[in-house]
Every structure is written in structure tokens, then in C-alpha cells.
Short mmCIF file of C-alpha atoms in Angstrom, two decimals:
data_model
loop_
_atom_site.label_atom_id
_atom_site.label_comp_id
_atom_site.label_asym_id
_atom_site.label_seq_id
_atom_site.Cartn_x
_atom_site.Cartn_y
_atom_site.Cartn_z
CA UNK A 1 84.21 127.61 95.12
CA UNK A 2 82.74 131.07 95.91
CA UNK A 3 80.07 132.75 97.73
CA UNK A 4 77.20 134.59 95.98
CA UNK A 5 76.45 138.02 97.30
CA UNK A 6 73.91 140.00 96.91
CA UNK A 7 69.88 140.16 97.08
CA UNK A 8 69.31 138.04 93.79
CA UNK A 9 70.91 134.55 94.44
CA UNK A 10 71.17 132.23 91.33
CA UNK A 11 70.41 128.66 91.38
CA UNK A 12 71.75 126.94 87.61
CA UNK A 13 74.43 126.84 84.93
CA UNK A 14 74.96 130.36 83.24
CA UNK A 15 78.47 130.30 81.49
CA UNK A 16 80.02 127.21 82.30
CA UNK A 17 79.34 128.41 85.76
CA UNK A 18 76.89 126.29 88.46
CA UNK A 19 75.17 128.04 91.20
CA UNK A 20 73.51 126.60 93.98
CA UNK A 21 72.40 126.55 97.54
CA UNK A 22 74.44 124.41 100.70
CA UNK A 23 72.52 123.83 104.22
CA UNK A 24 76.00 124.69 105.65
CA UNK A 25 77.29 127.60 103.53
CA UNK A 26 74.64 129.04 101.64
CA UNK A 27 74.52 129.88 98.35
CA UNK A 28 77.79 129.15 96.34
CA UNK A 29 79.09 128.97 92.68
CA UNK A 30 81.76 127.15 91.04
CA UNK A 31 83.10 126.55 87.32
CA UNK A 32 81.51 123.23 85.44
CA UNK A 33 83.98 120.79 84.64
CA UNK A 34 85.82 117.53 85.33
CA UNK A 35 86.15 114.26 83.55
CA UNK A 36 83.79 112.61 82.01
CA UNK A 37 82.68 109.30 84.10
CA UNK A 38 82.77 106.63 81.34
CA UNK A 39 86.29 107.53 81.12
CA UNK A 40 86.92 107.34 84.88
CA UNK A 41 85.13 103.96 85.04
CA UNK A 42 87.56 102.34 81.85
CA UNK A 43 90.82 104.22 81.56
CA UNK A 44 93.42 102.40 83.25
CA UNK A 45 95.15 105.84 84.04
CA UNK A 46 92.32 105.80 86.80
CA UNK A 47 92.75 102.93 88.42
CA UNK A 48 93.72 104.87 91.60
CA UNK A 49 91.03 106.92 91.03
CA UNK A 50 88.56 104.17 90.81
CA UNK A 51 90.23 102.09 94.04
CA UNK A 52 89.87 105.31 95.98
CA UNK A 53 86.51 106.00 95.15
CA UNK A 54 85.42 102.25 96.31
CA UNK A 55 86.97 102.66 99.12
CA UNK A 56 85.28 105.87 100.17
CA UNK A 57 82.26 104.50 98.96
CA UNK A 58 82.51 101.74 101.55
CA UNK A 59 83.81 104.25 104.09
CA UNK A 60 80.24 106.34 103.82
CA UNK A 61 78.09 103.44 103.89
CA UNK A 62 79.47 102.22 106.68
CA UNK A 63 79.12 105.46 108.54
CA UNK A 64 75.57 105.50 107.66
CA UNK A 65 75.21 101.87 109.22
CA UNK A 66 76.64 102.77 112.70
CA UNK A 67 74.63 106.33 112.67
CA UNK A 68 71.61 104.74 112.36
CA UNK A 69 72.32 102.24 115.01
CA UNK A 70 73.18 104.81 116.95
CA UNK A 71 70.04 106.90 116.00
CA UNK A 72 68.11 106.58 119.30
CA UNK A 73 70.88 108.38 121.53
CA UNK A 74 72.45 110.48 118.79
CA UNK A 75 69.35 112.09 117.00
CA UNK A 76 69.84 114.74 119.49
CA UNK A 77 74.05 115.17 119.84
CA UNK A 78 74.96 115.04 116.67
CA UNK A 79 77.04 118.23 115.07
CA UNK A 80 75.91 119.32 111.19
CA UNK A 81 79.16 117.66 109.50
CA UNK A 82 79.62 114.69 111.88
CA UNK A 83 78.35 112.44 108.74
CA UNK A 84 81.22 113.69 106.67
CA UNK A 85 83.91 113.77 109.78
CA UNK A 86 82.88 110.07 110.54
CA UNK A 87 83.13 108.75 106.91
CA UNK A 88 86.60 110.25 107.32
CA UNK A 89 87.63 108.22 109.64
CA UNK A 90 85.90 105.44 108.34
CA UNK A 91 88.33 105.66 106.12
CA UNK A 92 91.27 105.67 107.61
CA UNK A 93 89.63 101.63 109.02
CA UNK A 94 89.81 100.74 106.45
CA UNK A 95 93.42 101.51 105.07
CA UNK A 96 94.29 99.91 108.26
CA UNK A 97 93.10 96.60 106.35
CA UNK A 98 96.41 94.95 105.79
CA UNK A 99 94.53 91.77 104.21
CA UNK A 100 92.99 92.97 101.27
CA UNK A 101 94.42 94.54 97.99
CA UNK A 102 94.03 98.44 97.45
CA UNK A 103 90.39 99.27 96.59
CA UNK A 104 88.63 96.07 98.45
CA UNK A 105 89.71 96.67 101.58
CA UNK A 106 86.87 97.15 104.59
CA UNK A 107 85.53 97.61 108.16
CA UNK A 108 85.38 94.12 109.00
CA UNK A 109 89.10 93.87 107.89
CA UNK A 110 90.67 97.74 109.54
CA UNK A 111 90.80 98.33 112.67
CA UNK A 112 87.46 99.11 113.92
CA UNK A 113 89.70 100.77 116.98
CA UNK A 114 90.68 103.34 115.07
CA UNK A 115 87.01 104.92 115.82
CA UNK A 116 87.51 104.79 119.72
CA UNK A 117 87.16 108.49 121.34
CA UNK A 118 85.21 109.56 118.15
CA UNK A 119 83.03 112.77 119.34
CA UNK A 120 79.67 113.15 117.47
CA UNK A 121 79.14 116.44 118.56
CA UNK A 122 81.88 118.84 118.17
CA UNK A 123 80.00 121.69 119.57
CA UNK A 124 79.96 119.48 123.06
CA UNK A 125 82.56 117.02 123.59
CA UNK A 126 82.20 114.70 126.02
CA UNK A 127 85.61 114.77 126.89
CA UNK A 128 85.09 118.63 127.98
CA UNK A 129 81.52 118.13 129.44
CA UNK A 130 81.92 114.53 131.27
CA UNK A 131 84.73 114.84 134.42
CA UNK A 132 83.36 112.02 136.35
CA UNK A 133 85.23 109.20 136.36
CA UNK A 134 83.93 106.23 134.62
CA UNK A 135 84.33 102.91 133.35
CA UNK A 136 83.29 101.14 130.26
CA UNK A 137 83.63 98.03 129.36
CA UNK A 138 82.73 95.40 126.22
CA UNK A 139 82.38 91.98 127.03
CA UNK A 140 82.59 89.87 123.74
CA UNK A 141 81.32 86.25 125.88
CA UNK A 142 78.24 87.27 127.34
CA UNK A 143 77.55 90.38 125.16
CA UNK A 144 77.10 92.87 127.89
CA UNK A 145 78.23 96.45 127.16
CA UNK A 146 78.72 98.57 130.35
CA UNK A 147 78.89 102.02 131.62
CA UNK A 148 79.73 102.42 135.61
CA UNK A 149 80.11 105.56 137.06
CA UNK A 150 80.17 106.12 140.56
CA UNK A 151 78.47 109.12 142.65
CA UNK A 152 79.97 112.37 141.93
CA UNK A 153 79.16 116.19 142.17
CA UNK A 154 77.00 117.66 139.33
CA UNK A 155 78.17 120.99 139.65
CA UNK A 156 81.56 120.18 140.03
CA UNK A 157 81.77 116.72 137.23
CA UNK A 158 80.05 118.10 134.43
CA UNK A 159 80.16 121.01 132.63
CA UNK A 160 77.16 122.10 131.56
CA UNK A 161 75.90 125.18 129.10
CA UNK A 162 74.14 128.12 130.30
CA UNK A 163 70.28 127.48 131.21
CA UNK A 164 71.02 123.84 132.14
CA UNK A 165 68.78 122.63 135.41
CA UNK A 166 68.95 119.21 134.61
CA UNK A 167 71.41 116.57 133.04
CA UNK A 168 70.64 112.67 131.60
CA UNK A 169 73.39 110.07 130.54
CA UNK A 170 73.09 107.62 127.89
CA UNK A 171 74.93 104.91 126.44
CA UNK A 172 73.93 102.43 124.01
CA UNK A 173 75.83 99.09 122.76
CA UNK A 174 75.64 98.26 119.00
CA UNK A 175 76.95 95.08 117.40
CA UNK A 176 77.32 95.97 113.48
CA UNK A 177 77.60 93.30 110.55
CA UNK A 178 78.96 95.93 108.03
CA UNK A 179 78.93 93.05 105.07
CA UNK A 180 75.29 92.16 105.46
CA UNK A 181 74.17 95.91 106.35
CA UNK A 182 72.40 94.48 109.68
CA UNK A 183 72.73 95.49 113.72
CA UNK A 184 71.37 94.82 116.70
CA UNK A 185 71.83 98.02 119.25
CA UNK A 186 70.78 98.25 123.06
CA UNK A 187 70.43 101.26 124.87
CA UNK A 188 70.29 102.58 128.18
CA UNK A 189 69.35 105.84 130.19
CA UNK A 190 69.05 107.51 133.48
CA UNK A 191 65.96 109.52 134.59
CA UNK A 192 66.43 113.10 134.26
CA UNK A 193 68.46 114.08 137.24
CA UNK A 194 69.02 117.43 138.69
CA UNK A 195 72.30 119.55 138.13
CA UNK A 196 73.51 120.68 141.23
CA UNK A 197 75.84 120.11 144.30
CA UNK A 198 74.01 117.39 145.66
CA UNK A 199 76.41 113.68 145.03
CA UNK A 200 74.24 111.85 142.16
CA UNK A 201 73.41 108.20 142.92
CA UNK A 202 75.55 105.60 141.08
CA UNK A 203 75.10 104.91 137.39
CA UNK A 204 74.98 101.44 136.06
CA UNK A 205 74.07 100.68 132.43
CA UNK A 206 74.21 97.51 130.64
CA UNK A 207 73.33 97.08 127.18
CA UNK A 208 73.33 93.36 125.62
CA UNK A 209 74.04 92.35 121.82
CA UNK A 210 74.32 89.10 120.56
CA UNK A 211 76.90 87.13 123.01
CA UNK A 212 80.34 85.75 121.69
CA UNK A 213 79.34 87.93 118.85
CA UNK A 214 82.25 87.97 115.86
CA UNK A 215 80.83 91.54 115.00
CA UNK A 216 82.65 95.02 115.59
CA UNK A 217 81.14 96.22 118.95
CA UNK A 218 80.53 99.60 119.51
CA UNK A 219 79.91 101.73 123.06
CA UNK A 220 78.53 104.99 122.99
CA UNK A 221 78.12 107.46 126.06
CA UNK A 222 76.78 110.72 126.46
CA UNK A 223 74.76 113.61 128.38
CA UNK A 224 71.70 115.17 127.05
CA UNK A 225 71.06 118.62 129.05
CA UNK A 226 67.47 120.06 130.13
CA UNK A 227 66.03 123.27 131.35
CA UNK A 228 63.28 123.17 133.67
CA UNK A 229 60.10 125.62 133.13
CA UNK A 230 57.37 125.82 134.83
CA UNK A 231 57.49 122.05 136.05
CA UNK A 232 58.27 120.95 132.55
CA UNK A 233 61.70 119.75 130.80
CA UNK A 234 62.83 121.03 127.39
CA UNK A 235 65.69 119.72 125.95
CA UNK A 236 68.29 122.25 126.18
CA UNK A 237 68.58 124.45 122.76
CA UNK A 238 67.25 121.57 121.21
CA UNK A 239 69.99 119.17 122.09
CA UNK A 240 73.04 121.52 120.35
CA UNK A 241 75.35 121.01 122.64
CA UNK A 242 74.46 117.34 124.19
CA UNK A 243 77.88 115.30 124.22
CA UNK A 244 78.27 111.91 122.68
CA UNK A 245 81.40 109.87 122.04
CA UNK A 246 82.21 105.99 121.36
CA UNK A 247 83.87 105.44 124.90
CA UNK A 248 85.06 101.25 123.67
CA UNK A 249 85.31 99.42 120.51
CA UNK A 250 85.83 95.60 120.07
CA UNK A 251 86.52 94.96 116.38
CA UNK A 252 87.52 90.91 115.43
#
């Protein structure tokens, strides 16, 4: 893969080569070429080939389900390649599968676990923004998801970028049936709060799925930053550096 340079940029085959445009990296070229599908799709030679590409197949679609039941809290702390870094390790769920042969194993069957700590916004971890100690817990009887975090210092818990007046924090619970492509998701979030040196007032969130649910569970957390002007809030740089992470996860 290369870069184009210059003020003429090419989009098109010329030469066996392909050039076109990337939201990420601009305007590239690379040579045409590969193996043709049908022979992908029948020669046993690619079996591998065809195992693997199930299983990543599997691995992106089930990203895509837990993004967009995660939508409401991470349309606005989400990083440009955290589709492609969470069907990653999607994957590696699903090789955890120890039930089902090569190329049909899945979510349902990994270890949904693996995905605990995952960081949705690499530009603003929450594990470098968020030094307040808190607890979260999943509660597979009653279907309560909860974030508790008690008083604490602003200033001094969370580290904020520049311009940042005021702070929120968010959570939301989703219970995902990757099989059937369905999810119910609960969320949660403070008023906008002031970031200063005054001690915050306790946080409490619950958010409820389906109780004695046999569903992965998911908890998310996360801060979303404002900037006060002129009596109004604006979300800080447009959300680029809001932290969100999956705090708990209760697969089978």
C-alpha cells in the first residue's frame, strides 16, 4: 500500500494498479490482485481460509450488535478505528469457544470476558481520565447493572482536557442475544456537574435488562466533558476525548 502525492490524486485502475481515497489515510494505491473468490469458496486448499473468514465474519457482526446497543452513550466517545479494534477482539471470544469446531465457533460460546476493560476511545481512556474509586456490579437475578461511586474531588479524580468546566458520567447496561441479532440496553446519566475542587455528591446508577437473563451482559462507564460559554454547555471538541470503557461483563 502507498500514499499518493501530489496535487492530482487518482481515484481507479490504471496498470493493474487501484487508487483510491481512505477517511483515515487519504488517498492510497496498491497493485490489483489476489485469488479469485469461486476458488476460495470450493478449493479445499482453503478450508482455513474459508473457517477464518466465518469466523471474522461473526466477529464484525457482533461488534456491530454491541456498538449499536451501546449507541446512546458512545456516539460521542468513540475513537475512528474502535470498529476495527473491537472486531479484533471479538475475535479473540470467540477462539476462546472450546465447544465448537474451527470456523463455527461464536460469542455466545467464547468468553464474552475477554471484552472486560475494552476502551472505546483511545484518545481518552477511562482508565487515565476516571481516578475515583468506583464500583460496578452485574446482577444476573434481578437484572440490575450498577455503577456506585462515592463523593470525590473533581479537580483532583478526573483528569480532564484543556477547556473543560464541566464533567457528566454515564453508564449504560446492555443484555445482547448475538444469535437472534436482538438487545435490550438501559442507560443512565448524571446532570452536568461542575469540574472543580468542590467534593461531588454520590453517584448511583442502575440500569435494568431482562432479569435472570441467559444473555452476555455488558456494563459500560464513561465521562463526557463540557465547556461552559456564555451560560451555555458545548460538548467539549465535540466529544474527542470523552472516555468510555466496559467496566463488567457477565457472559453464560
Amino acid at each position: 500500500m502507498a500514499r499518493q502525492k501530489g496535487i492530482i490524486k487518482l481515484k481507479g485502475t490504471i496498470g493493474g494498479i487501484t487508487f483510491y481515497k481512505t477517511s483515515l489515510d487519504g488517498h492510497l494505491a496498491r497493485e490489483k490482485g489476489g485469488i479469485e473468490k469461486s476458488r476460495i469458496m470450493s478449493d479445499p486448499a482453503f478450508q482455513r481460509t474459508r473457517e477464518n473468514g466465518a469466523e471474522f465474519g461473526r466477529a464484525g457482526r457482533a461488534g456491530k450488535m454491541l456498538r449499536t446497543a451501546l449507541r446512546a452513550v458512545l456516539i460521542n466517545s468513540a475513537d475512528p478505528r474502535m470498529a476495527s479494534r473491537l472486531t479484533r477482539q471479538m475475535i479473540l471470544v470467540i477462539q476462546a469457544d472450546a465447544v465448537n469446531e474451527r470456523g463455527l465457533r461464536n460469542v455466545i460460546d467464547g468468553e464474552a470476558e475477554l471484552l472486560a476493560g475494552f476502551e472505546f476511545n483511545i484518545r481518552g481512556k477511562l482508565g487515565t481520565s476516571l481516578f475515583a474509586p468506583y464500583t460496578a456490579a452485574i446482577d444476573r437475578v434481578s437484572g440490575e447493572m450498577t455503577v456506585d461511586i462515592p463523593s470525590f474531588i473533581p479537580a483532583n479524580m478526573i483528569v480532564a482536557p484543556s477547556g473543560t468546566t464541566h464533567y457528566k458520567i454515564i453508564s449504560a447496561g446492555a443484555e445482547i442475544d448475538f444469535e437472534n441479532e436482538v438487545f435490550v440496553v438501559s442507560d443512565s446519566a448524571t446532570a452536568i456537574l461542575p469540574w472543580d475542587a468542590a467534593p461531588s455528591v454520590a453517584v448511583a446508577q442502575t440500569n435494568v435488562v431482562t432479569a435472570a437473563s441467559t444473555k452476555p451482559l455488558f456494563l459500560a462507564l464513561g465521562i463526557e466533558f463540557y465547556q461552559e460559554v456564555n451560560g451555555q454547555m458545548y460538548s467539549l471538541k465535540n466529544g474527542a476525548f470523552n472516555p468510555l470503557a466496559l467496566v463488567q461483563v457477565s457472559g453464560l
